[in-house]
Amino acid sequence: MSKSLVIVESPAKAKTIENYLGKGYEVLASVGHIIDLPEKKLGVDVENDFAPSYEVISGKEKVVASLKRAANSADIIYLASDPDREGEAIAWHIQEQIKDKKKPIHRVQFNEITKQGIKDGIEHPGKVNINRVDAQQSRRILDRLVGYQISPLLWKTLKYGLSAGRVQSVALRMVCEREAEIEKFVTEESWSVDGIFDVFDGSKRKGSLKAALDKEIVGSKEVKVEFKSEADADLAIKSLDGAAFNITDVEKKSVKSSAPVPFVTARLQQEAIRKLGFTAKRAMAVAQQLYEGVNLGDGPSGLITYMRTDSTRIAPEAAEAAIKYVGAVYGKEFLPKSKRVAKTAKGAQDAHEAIRPTVIDRTPESVKQYLSPEQYKLYKLIWERFIASQMADALYEQTTVLIKGGKYIFRASGRVMVFAGYTTLYTESADEDAKAEDNSSLLNVSTNNSLN
């Protein structure tokens, strides 16, 4: 029986994958990078096309030796580091260390750490993507050039030990330039005027309505009002003293709120910060745990797909499973009228799927007992977002009321939910903020109603 060696980054992931592959496979972890630029010198030949000079990372000698021994006794080697540019570089570095063993070496990628995901990866091996490796090398070399040449300047002028990075240095410049623009900005006053109107149906009071002074009638035109001082606002208020107010127009229309697309990395971090109080770093650390595998009683299993992605694309079978779940749990009225096809943002690499649960039927509550509080909260966020992405849009009736008084026109608007759609399960934090500001209890007024 042939023996296969699978090399991954994380020891936790190694245990999960070995559990799925079974006999005939040995799974070892590199524990991240094994090769890097030297610690105490530049390590980049600026006179020779910026060629890097790599060496085994201090403390990783035993890991490298262990990988070489395992490679020596294996018949086939699979490099299964993470499916991103850092993972590609790790795979390349490992390949360079063991290629003298004259064994078949394959690059495999696992988008999800499930039995099917591992099987698909092993059955569709490829080669190390040197373009992705070059991208990582360029990033690392730039980090080193900036860090070694700019950091000493910080030591002289600010504090010894500070580090300059290729991203932080440029970002700091942008912040400084923006701050300079802010300091140059000349502030201008701006005032608004709101009116609180009692609404009557005949002699019966229906309630009150808040509206903002929006336009001024100048001749035959309606001009947007801008009050530059308190005095201007006071003049408008005084001119309305004793004026008669009438509802001149009530417009009602149906509007929809589209279901959110599945999470990409940046959006997951934003929502985790706003909804869960996580830091971006903490959100990614917990997501890594969910991706690598959690013991659900019968062994470790990955709960989400790879968490570093800029794509909203999802596998057709995952979409079908979500739609089936929505129809069974919420009813056919909560299914979208047409198949959802998320548009990938311009410039996205689209190398991996969006972040989604690997098994739809693993609801947050069904696995809660196996998760830490943080894991549960983040998994629930990811699961609900994905299911919601395959649900029907939310529908609202939006009402706009125009009120004329003197030479001014006031405007009030609000919306009332007609059909909850995806919001039954999930609302984005931005939608929650808008909901808090909505005049959702806007009166059912008409031009026949009188005001006071």
Short mmCIF file of C-alpha atoms in Angstrom, two decimals:
data_model
loop_
_atom_site.label_atom_id
_atom_site.label_comp_id
_atom_site.label_asym_id
_atom_site.label_seq_id
_atom_site.Cartn_x
_atom_site.Cartn_y
_atom_site.Cartn_z
CA MET A 1 0.00 0.00 0.00
CA SER A 2 1.42 3.38 -1.04
CA LYS A 3 1.95 6.00 1.61
CA SER A 4 0.99 9.63 1.08
CA LEU A 5 2.29 12.62 3.02
CA VAL A 6 0.06 15.69 3.39
CA ILE A 7 1.70 18.86 4.71
CA VAL A 8 -0.51 21.64 6.10
CA GLU A 9 0.20 24.79 8.10
CA SER A 10 -1.74 24.27 11.31
CA PRO A 11 -1.46 21.35 13.76
CA ALA A 12 -5.18 21.70 14.51
CA LYS A 13 -6.01 21.42 10.82
CA ALA A 14 -3.66 18.42 10.52
CA LYS A 15 -5.71 16.47 13.06
CA THR A 16 -8.98 17.29 11.27
CA ILE A 17 -7.65 16.31 7.84
CA GLU A 18 -6.02 13.11 9.11
CA ASN A 19 -9.37 12.15 10.63
CA TYR A 20 -10.98 12.38 7.17
CA LEU A 21 -8.21 10.77 5.10
CA GLY A 22 -7.66 7.72 7.29
CA LYS A 23 -5.11 4.99 6.63
CA GLY A 24 -2.41 5.48 4.04
CA TYR A 25 -2.02 9.17 4.80
CA GLU A 26 0.30 10.95 7.20
CA VAL A 27 -0.58 14.58 7.87
CA LEU A 28 2.08 16.91 9.27
CA ALA A 29 2.08 20.64 10.00
CA SER A 30 4.75 23.16 9.07
CA VAL A 31 3.36 25.48 11.78
CA GLY A 32 3.36 28.43 9.40
CA HIS A 33 6.41 29.59 7.45
CA ILE A 34 9.62 27.59 7.63
CA ILE A 35 11.75 29.92 5.47
CA ASP A 36 12.15 33.70 5.61
CA LEU A 37 14.59 36.52 4.98
CA PRO A 38 17.41 36.66 7.57
CA GLU A 39 16.65 38.46 10.82
CA LYS A 40 19.81 40.56 11.17
CA LYS A 41 20.56 41.69 7.62
CA LEU A 42 18.66 43.06 4.64
CA GLY A 43 18.60 39.76 2.77
CA VAL A 44 17.69 41.48 -0.52
CA ASP A 45 20.24 42.02 -3.30
CA VAL A 46 19.24 45.48 -4.54
CA GLU A 47 21.97 45.30 -7.21
CA ASN A 48 20.65 42.03 -8.67
CA ASP A 49 16.93 42.43 -9.41
CA PHE A 50 16.18 42.52 -5.67
CA ALA A 51 16.89 38.79 -5.36
CA PRO A 52 15.90 37.52 -1.88
CA SER A 53 18.20 35.43 0.28
CA TYR A 54 16.22 32.95 2.37
CA GLU A 55 17.16 30.86 5.36
CA VAL A 56 15.39 28.47 7.71
CA ILE A 57 13.62 30.42 10.45
CA SER A 58 15.32 30.14 13.82
CA GLY A 59 13.59 27.41 15.84
CA LYS A 60 12.14 25.68 12.77
CA GLU A 61 15.11 23.40 12.14
CA LYS A 62 13.42 20.42 13.82
CA VAL A 63 10.23 20.99 11.83
CA VAL A 64 12.16 21.03 8.55
CA ALA A 65 14.07 17.89 9.53
CA SER A 66 10.81 16.14 10.42
CA LEU A 67 9.25 17.05 7.07
CA LYS A 68 12.30 15.77 5.21
CA ARG A 69 12.21 12.45 7.06
CA ALA A 70 8.52 12.01 6.34
CA ALA A 71 9.01 12.95 2.68
CA ASN A 72 11.79 10.38 2.41
CA SER A 73 9.45 7.53 3.42
CA ALA A 74 6.39 8.73 1.46
CA ASP A 75 5.46 7.72 -2.07
CA ILE A 76 3.42 10.85 -2.89
CA ILE A 77 3.57 14.29 -1.26
CA TYR A 78 0.69 16.77 -1.11
CA LEU A 79 1.37 20.39 -0.16
CA ALA A 80 -1.87 21.58 1.45
CA SER A 81 -1.01 24.92 3.04
CA ASP A 82 -3.70 27.61 3.08
CA PRO A 83 -5.15 28.63 -0.32
CA ASP A 84 -3.78 32.19 -0.33
CA ARG A 85 -0.49 33.81 -1.34
CA GLU A 86 1.14 33.20 2.05
CA GLY A 87 0.09 29.56 1.86
CA GLU A 88 1.42 29.34 -1.68
CA ALA A 89 4.79 30.67 -0.56
CA ILE A 90 4.88 28.15 2.30
CA ALA A 91 4.13 25.33 -0.17
CA TRP A 92 6.91 26.56 -2.46
CA HIS A 93 9.44 26.80 0.38
CA ILE A 94 8.58 23.27 1.55
CA GLN A 95 8.84 22.00 -2.00
CA GLU A 96 12.31 23.53 -2.32
CA GLN A 97 13.38 21.79 0.89
CA ILE A 98 12.18 18.29 -0.08
CA LYS A 99 12.42 18.23 -3.89
CA ASP A 100 15.68 16.27 -3.75
CA LYS A 101 13.67 13.26 -2.52
CA LYS A 102 12.62 12.62 -6.15
CA LYS A 103 8.99 12.01 -5.19
CA PRO A 104 5.83 13.28 -6.91
CA ILE A 105 4.93 16.59 -5.23
CA HIS A 106 1.43 18.00 -5.72
CA ARG A 107 -0.19 21.24 -4.58
CA VAL A 108 -3.72 20.78 -3.24
CA GLN A 109 -6.15 23.35 -1.88
CA PHE A 110 -8.94 22.81 0.62
CA ASN A 111 -11.60 25.53 0.47
CA GLU A 112 -13.42 23.79 3.29
CA ILE A 113 -12.21 21.29 5.87
CA THR A 114 -14.95 18.71 5.40
CA LYS A 115 -14.80 15.11 4.19
CA GLN A 116 -16.02 16.14 0.73
CA GLY A 117 -13.80 19.21 0.65
CA ILE A 118 -10.69 17.15 1.48
CA LYS A 119 -11.65 14.48 -1.04
CA ASP A 120 -12.14 17.06 -3.79
CA GLY A 121 -8.78 18.64 -3.02
CA ILE A 122 -6.87 15.34 -3.12
CA GLU A 123 -8.63 14.24 -6.32
CA HIS A 124 -7.77 17.49 -8.13
CA PRO A 125 -4.07 18.14 -7.43
CA GLY A 126 -2.09 20.83 -9.22
CA LYS A 127 1.21 22.62 -9.09
CA VAL A 128 2.49 25.46 -6.94
CA ASN A 129 1.25 28.73 -8.46
CA ILE A 130 4.49 30.61 -8.98
CA ASN A 131 2.64 33.85 -9.81
CA ARG A 132 1.06 33.79 -6.36
CA VAL A 133 4.44 32.96 -4.86
CA ASP A 134 5.98 35.96 -6.64
CA ALA A 135 3.20 38.16 -5.27
CA GLN A 136 4.04 37.04 -1.73
CA GLN A 137 7.77 37.50 -2.34
CA SER A 138 7.19 41.02 -3.66
CA ARG A 139 5.18 41.86 -0.57
CA ARG A 140 7.82 40.41 1.76
CA ILE A 141 10.69 42.16 -0.03
CA LEU A 142 8.89 45.50 0.07
CA ASP A 143 8.26 45.00 3.78
CA ARG A 144 11.97 44.39 4.29
CA LEU A 145 13.16 47.31 2.14
CA VAL A 146 10.82 49.77 3.82
CA GLY A 147 11.40 48.37 7.29
CA TYR A 148 15.20 48.34 7.08
CA GLN A 149 15.56 51.72 5.39
CA ILE A 150 12.81 53.81 7.00
CA SER A 151 12.64 52.33 10.51
CA PRO A 152 16.11 53.71 11.47
CA LEU A 153 14.82 57.19 10.63
CA LEU A 154 12.01 56.70 13.15
CA TRP A 155 14.53 55.64 15.78
CA LYS A 156 16.45 58.87 15.33
CA THR A 157 13.47 61.22 15.38
CA LEU A 158 10.85 59.43 17.51
CA LYS A 159 11.68 56.31 19.50
CA TYR A 160 14.06 53.38 19.16
CA GLY A 161 12.41 50.12 18.21
CA LEU A 162 9.56 51.56 16.11
CA SER A 163 8.94 49.70 12.86
CA ALA A 164 7.89 51.11 9.50
CA GLY A 165 5.95 48.86 7.13
CA ARG A 166 5.12 49.10 3.44
CA VAL A 167 1.42 49.55 4.26
CA GLN A 168 1.64 51.51 7.51
CA SER A 169 4.08 54.06 6.10
CA VAL A 170 1.92 54.87 3.09
CA ALA A 171 -1.23 54.84 5.21
CA LEU A 172 0.39 57.24 7.67
CA ARG A 173 1.20 59.62 4.84
CA MET A 174 -2.42 59.50 3.65
CA VAL A 175 -3.64 60.19 7.19
CA CYS A 176 -1.26 63.15 7.50
CA GLU A 177 -2.34 64.56 4.15
CA ARG A 178 -5.98 64.16 5.09
CA GLU A 179 -5.38 65.85 8.44
CA ALA A 180 -3.74 68.77 6.63
CA GLU A 181 -6.85 69.10 4.44
CA ILE A 182 -9.07 69.04 7.51
CA GLU A 183 -7.04 71.79 9.15
CA LYS A 184 -7.39 73.95 6.01
CA PHE A 185 -11.14 73.43 5.86
CA VAL A 186 -13.21 76.52 6.59
CA THR A 187 -16.31 75.57 8.57
CA GLU A 188 -19.70 76.89 7.55
CA GLU A 189 -22.83 77.11 9.65
CA SER A 190 -25.84 75.11 8.62
CA TRP A 191 -29.25 75.24 10.29
CA SER A 192 -32.38 73.20 9.81
CA VAL A 193 -35.98 73.83 10.79
CA ASP A 194 -38.43 71.08 11.76
CA GLY A 195 -42.13 71.40 12.34
CA ILE A 196 -44.37 69.26 14.56
CA PHE A 197 -47.89 69.17 13.12
CA ASP A 198 -51.08 67.88 14.71
CA VAL A 199 -53.07 65.91 12.13
CA PHE A 200 -56.89 65.97 12.22
CA ASP A 201 -59.56 63.96 10.47
CA GLY A 202 -62.43 66.36 10.75
CA SER A 203 -62.47 67.36 14.40
CA LYS A 204 -60.73 64.18 15.55
CA ARG A 205 -56.99 64.34 16.20
CA LYS A 206 -55.14 61.43 14.57
CA GLY A 207 -51.72 62.20 16.03
CA SER A 208 -48.64 64.26 15.27
CA LEU A 209 -46.27 64.40 12.33
CA LYS A 210 -42.70 65.68 12.22
CA ALA A 211 -41.56 67.26 8.97
CA ALA A 212 -38.45 69.16 7.88
CA LEU A 213 -38.53 72.52 6.11
CA ASP A 214 -37.30 71.50 2.68
CA LYS A 215 -38.00 74.10 -0.02
CA GLU A 216 -38.96 77.73 -0.56
CA ILE A 217 -41.35 78.87 -3.28
CA VAL A 218 -39.67 81.62 -5.31
CA GLY A 219 -41.93 82.82 -8.11
CA SER A 220 -43.04 79.67 -9.91
CA LYS A 221 -40.08 77.59 -8.74
CA GLU A 222 -39.37 75.51 -5.67
CA VAL A 223 -35.82 76.14 -4.40
CA LYS A 224 -33.96 73.97 -1.90
CA VAL A 225 -33.60 75.79 1.43
CA GLU A 226 -30.19 76.26 3.05
CA PHE A 227 -29.97 78.30 6.24
CA LYS A 228 -26.43 79.60 6.78
CA SER A 229 -27.11 81.21 10.16
CA GLU A 230 -29.43 81.05 13.13
CA ALA A 231 -30.76 84.45 12.14
CA ASP A 232 -31.83 83.14 8.72
CA ALA A 233 -33.59 80.19 10.34
CA ASP A 234 -35.34 82.52 12.82
CA LEU A 235 -36.58 84.74 9.96
CA ALA A 236 -38.15 81.73 8.28
CA ILE A 237 -39.81 80.66 11.52
CA LYS A 238 -41.18 84.18 12.12
CA SER A 239 -42.56 84.36 8.58
CA LEU A 240 -44.56 81.22 9.29
CA ASP A 241 -46.19 82.72 12.39
CA GLY A 242 -49.94 82.51 11.82
CA ALA A 243 -49.57 80.75 8.45
CA ALA A 244 -52.07 78.10 7.40
CA PHE A 245 -50.58 74.66 6.77
CA ASN A 246 -52.01 72.16 4.30
CA ILE A 247 -51.03 68.72 3.09
CA THR A 248 -50.47 69.24 -0.64
CA ASP A 249 -49.26 65.81 -1.66
CA VAL A 250 -49.01 62.28 -0.30
CA GLU A 251 -46.93 59.86 -2.34
CA LYS A 252 -46.85 56.15 -1.59
CA LYS A 253 -44.64 53.69 -3.36
CA SER A 254 -43.28 50.21 -2.85
CA VAL A 255 -39.55 49.85 -2.28
CA LYS A 256 -37.44 46.80 -1.63
CA SER A 257 -34.35 46.07 0.39
CA SER A 258 -32.21 43.47 -1.35
CA ALA A 259 -30.88 40.51 0.57
CA PRO A 260 -27.20 40.87 1.54
CA VAL A 261 -24.51 38.98 -0.32
CA PRO A 262 -22.51 36.36 1.60
CA PHE A 263 -19.54 37.54 3.63
CA VAL A 264 -16.18 38.50 2.21
CA THR A 265 -13.34 38.95 4.68
CA ALA A 266 -13.59 42.72 5.09
CA ARG A 267 -17.35 42.69 5.61
CA LEU A 268 -17.12 39.83 8.12
CA GLN A 269 -14.64 41.85 10.15
CA GLN A 270 -16.84 44.96 10.02
CA GLU A 271 -19.96 43.12 11.14
CA ALA A 272 -18.08 41.24 13.86
CA ILE A 273 -16.80 44.56 15.20
CA ARG A 274 -20.19 46.26 15.15
CA LYS A 275 -22.46 43.39 16.13
CA LEU A 276 -20.22 41.27 18.36
CA GLY A 277 -17.69 43.74 19.73
CA PHE A 278 -14.76 41.74 18.32
CA THR A 279 -11.57 43.29 17.02
CA ALA A 280 -10.71 42.53 13.40
CA LYS A 281 -7.81 40.37 14.56
CA ARG A 282 -10.00 38.44 16.98
CA ALA A 283 -12.66 37.87 14.34
CA MET A 284 -10.09 36.31 12.00
CA ALA A 285 -8.59 34.17 14.75
CA VAL A 286 -12.00 32.72 15.64
CA ALA A 287 -12.86 32.27 11.96
CA GLN A 288 -9.59 30.34 11.54
CA GLN A 289 -10.70 27.98 14.32
CA LEU A 290 -14.06 27.42 12.63
CA TYR A 291 -12.36 26.77 9.30
CA GLU A 292 -9.70 24.39 10.64
CA GLY A 293 -12.16 22.24 12.53
CA VAL A 294 -14.10 21.87 15.75
CA ASN A 295 -14.79 18.54 17.47
CA LEU A 296 -18.52 17.93 17.13
CA GLY A 297 -18.51 14.75 19.18
CA ASP A 298 -17.48 12.41 16.37
CA GLY A 299 -14.19 14.08 15.52
CA PRO A 300 -13.13 17.51 14.24
CA SER A 301 -14.94 19.09 11.31
CA GLY A 302 -14.56 22.42 9.53
CA LEU A 303 -17.66 24.58 9.99
CA ILE A 304 -16.97 27.34 7.47
CA THR A 305 -15.19 27.77 4.15
CA TYR A 306 -11.87 29.57 3.85
CA MET A 307 -12.12 32.92 5.63
CA ARG A 308 -9.72 35.01 3.53
CA THR A 309 -11.59 35.91 0.36
CA ASP A 310 -12.78 38.89 -1.65
CA SER A 311 -15.38 36.94 -3.63
CA THR A 312 -19.14 36.71 -3.11
CA ARG A 313 -19.31 33.63 -5.36
CA ILE A 314 -20.76 30.46 -3.81
CA ALA A 315 -20.90 26.85 -4.93
CA PRO A 316 -24.19 25.95 -6.69
CA GLU A 317 -24.77 23.02 -4.34
CA ALA A 318 -24.42 25.34 -1.32
CA ALA A 319 -26.97 27.76 -2.78
CA GLU A 320 -29.37 24.90 -3.50
CA ALA A 321 -29.01 23.58 0.05
CA ALA A 322 -29.74 27.04 1.48
CA ILE A 323 -32.80 27.49 -0.74
CA LYS A 324 -34.08 24.08 0.29
CA TYR A 325 -33.62 25.02 3.95
CA VAL A 326 -35.42 28.36 3.52
CA GLY A 327 -38.37 26.72 1.77
CA ALA A 328 -38.69 24.04 4.44
CA VAL A 329 -38.31 26.32 7.48
CA TYR A 330 -39.79 29.65 6.37
CA GLY A 331 -42.08 28.74 3.48
CA LYS A 332 -42.01 29.29 -0.26
CA GLU A 333 -42.97 32.97 0.07
CA PHE A 334 -39.52 33.58 1.55
CA LEU A 335 -37.75 32.17 -1.50
CA PRO A 336 -36.34 34.67 -4.04
CA LYS A 337 -38.23 35.04 -7.31
CA SER A 338 -35.12 34.23 -9.29
CA LYS A 339 -31.77 32.58 -8.63
CA ARG A 340 -29.37 34.84 -6.78
CA VAL A 341 -26.18 35.59 -8.69
CA ALA A 342 -23.84 37.84 -6.69
CA LYS A 343 -21.70 40.24 -8.70
CA THR A 344 -18.02 40.05 -7.91
CA ALA A 345 -16.49 43.43 -7.11
CA LYS A 346 -14.20 44.99 -9.69
CA GLY A 347 -10.60 44.05 -9.00
CA ALA A 348 -11.50 41.06 -6.81
CA GLN A 349 -9.18 38.08 -7.15
CA ASP A 350 -12.13 35.68 -6.88
CA ALA A 351 -9.80 32.83 -5.94
CA HIS A 352 -12.12 31.37 -3.29
CA GLU A 353 -15.79 31.22 -2.46
CA ALA A 354 -17.47 33.64 -0.12
CA ILE A 355 -17.42 32.75 3.58
CA ARG A 356 -20.27 30.34 4.27
CA PRO A 357 -21.15 27.36 6.47
CA THR A 358 -19.89 24.07 5.04
CA VAL A 359 -23.05 22.20 6.00
CA ILE A 360 -26.31 24.17 5.98
CA ASP A 361 -28.11 21.79 8.34
CA ARG A 362 -25.54 22.51 11.05
CA THR A 363 -27.57 25.34 12.51
CA PRO A 364 -25.90 27.48 15.18
CA GLU A 365 -28.10 25.99 17.90
CA SER A 366 -27.36 22.41 16.84
CA VAL A 367 -23.60 22.87 17.34
CA LYS A 368 -23.66 25.41 20.17
CA GLN A 369 -22.71 22.85 22.82
CA TYR A 370 -19.42 22.12 21.01
CA LEU A 371 -18.37 25.75 20.51
CA SER A 372 -16.85 28.40 22.74
CA PRO A 373 -19.02 31.50 23.22
CA GLU A 374 -16.93 33.41 20.68
CA GLN A 375 -17.04 30.59 18.15
CA TYR A 376 -20.80 30.31 18.52
CA LYS A 377 -21.37 34.05 18.04
CA LEU A 378 -19.24 34.24 14.91
CA TYR A 379 -20.59 31.03 13.42
CA LYS A 380 -24.15 32.26 14.02
CA LEU A 381 -23.30 35.52 12.25
CA ILE A 382 -21.84 33.68 9.23
CA TRP A 383 -24.63 31.08 9.07
CA GLU A 384 -27.45 33.61 9.31
CA ARG A 385 -25.84 35.94 6.78
CA PHE A 386 -25.48 33.13 4.25
CA ILE A 387 -29.02 31.81 4.66
CA ALA A 388 -30.37 35.36 4.43
CA SER A 389 -28.44 35.88 1.19
CA GLN A 390 -30.66 33.21 -0.41
CA MET A 391 -33.96 34.63 0.89
CA ALA A 392 -36.49 36.97 -0.66
CA ASP A 393 -36.05 40.74 -0.52
CA ALA A 394 -37.76 42.76 2.21
CA LEU A 395 -40.63 44.95 0.96
CA TYR A 396 -41.71 48.33 2.34
CA GLU A 397 -44.36 50.91 1.65
CA GLN A 398 -42.65 54.28 1.61
CA THR A 399 -44.73 57.39 2.21
CA THR A 400 -43.68 60.96 1.48
CA VAL A 401 -45.86 63.82 2.72
CA LEU A 402 -45.49 67.42 1.51
CA ILE A 403 -46.88 70.25 3.66
CA LYS A 404 -47.22 73.86 2.44
CA GLY A 405 -47.15 76.78 4.82
CA GLY A 406 -46.67 80.33 3.59
CA LYS A 407 -43.86 80.29 1.04
CA TYR A 408 -42.29 77.13 2.45
CA ILE A 409 -42.75 73.41 1.87
CA PHE A 410 -42.11 70.85 4.58
CA ARG A 411 -41.30 67.22 3.84
CA ALA A 412 -41.86 64.09 5.94
CA SER A 413 -41.04 60.57 4.91
CA GLY A 414 -41.12 57.12 6.41
CA ARG A 415 -41.66 53.53 5.56
CA VAL A 416 -43.66 50.62 6.88
CA MET A 417 -42.63 47.02 6.36
CA VAL A 418 -45.00 45.02 4.20
CA PHE A 419 -42.99 41.79 3.97
CA ALA A 420 -40.01 40.97 6.19
CA GLY A 421 -38.18 38.72 3.73
CA TYR A 422 -34.56 38.15 4.68
CA THR A 423 -34.80 40.56 7.66
CA THR A 424 -36.69 37.81 9.49
CA LEU A 425 -33.29 36.23 9.98
CA TYR A 426 -30.62 38.87 9.45
CA THR A 427 -30.17 42.64 9.22
CA GLU A 428 -26.93 44.42 8.47
CA SER A 429 -25.69 46.84 11.09
CA ALA A 430 -26.14 49.69 8.58
CA ASP A 431 -29.80 48.66 8.13
CA GLU A 432 -30.25 48.61 11.90
CA ASP A 433 -28.99 52.19 12.10
CA ALA A 434 -31.40 53.25 9.34
CA LYS A 435 -34.27 51.44 11.04
CA ALA A 436 -33.62 53.38 14.24
CA GLU A 437 -34.01 56.63 12.28
CA ASP A 438 -37.05 55.51 10.25
CA ASN A 439 -40.41 57.17 10.82
CA SER A 440 -41.98 53.72 10.51
CA SER A 441 -45.10 54.89 12.36
CA LEU A 442 -45.80 57.62 9.80
CA LEU A 443 -49.50 58.47 9.96
CA ASN A 444 -51.80 57.23 7.25
CA VAL A 445 -52.48 60.78 6.13
CA SER A 446 -54.10 62.19 3.02
CA THR A 447 -54.65 65.62 1.47
CA ASN A 448 -58.08 65.63 3.14
CA ASN A 449 -56.54 65.81 6.59
CA SER A 450 -56.15 69.18 8.25
CA LEU A 451 -53.14 70.37 10.24
CA ASN A 452 -52.53 72.52 13.23
#
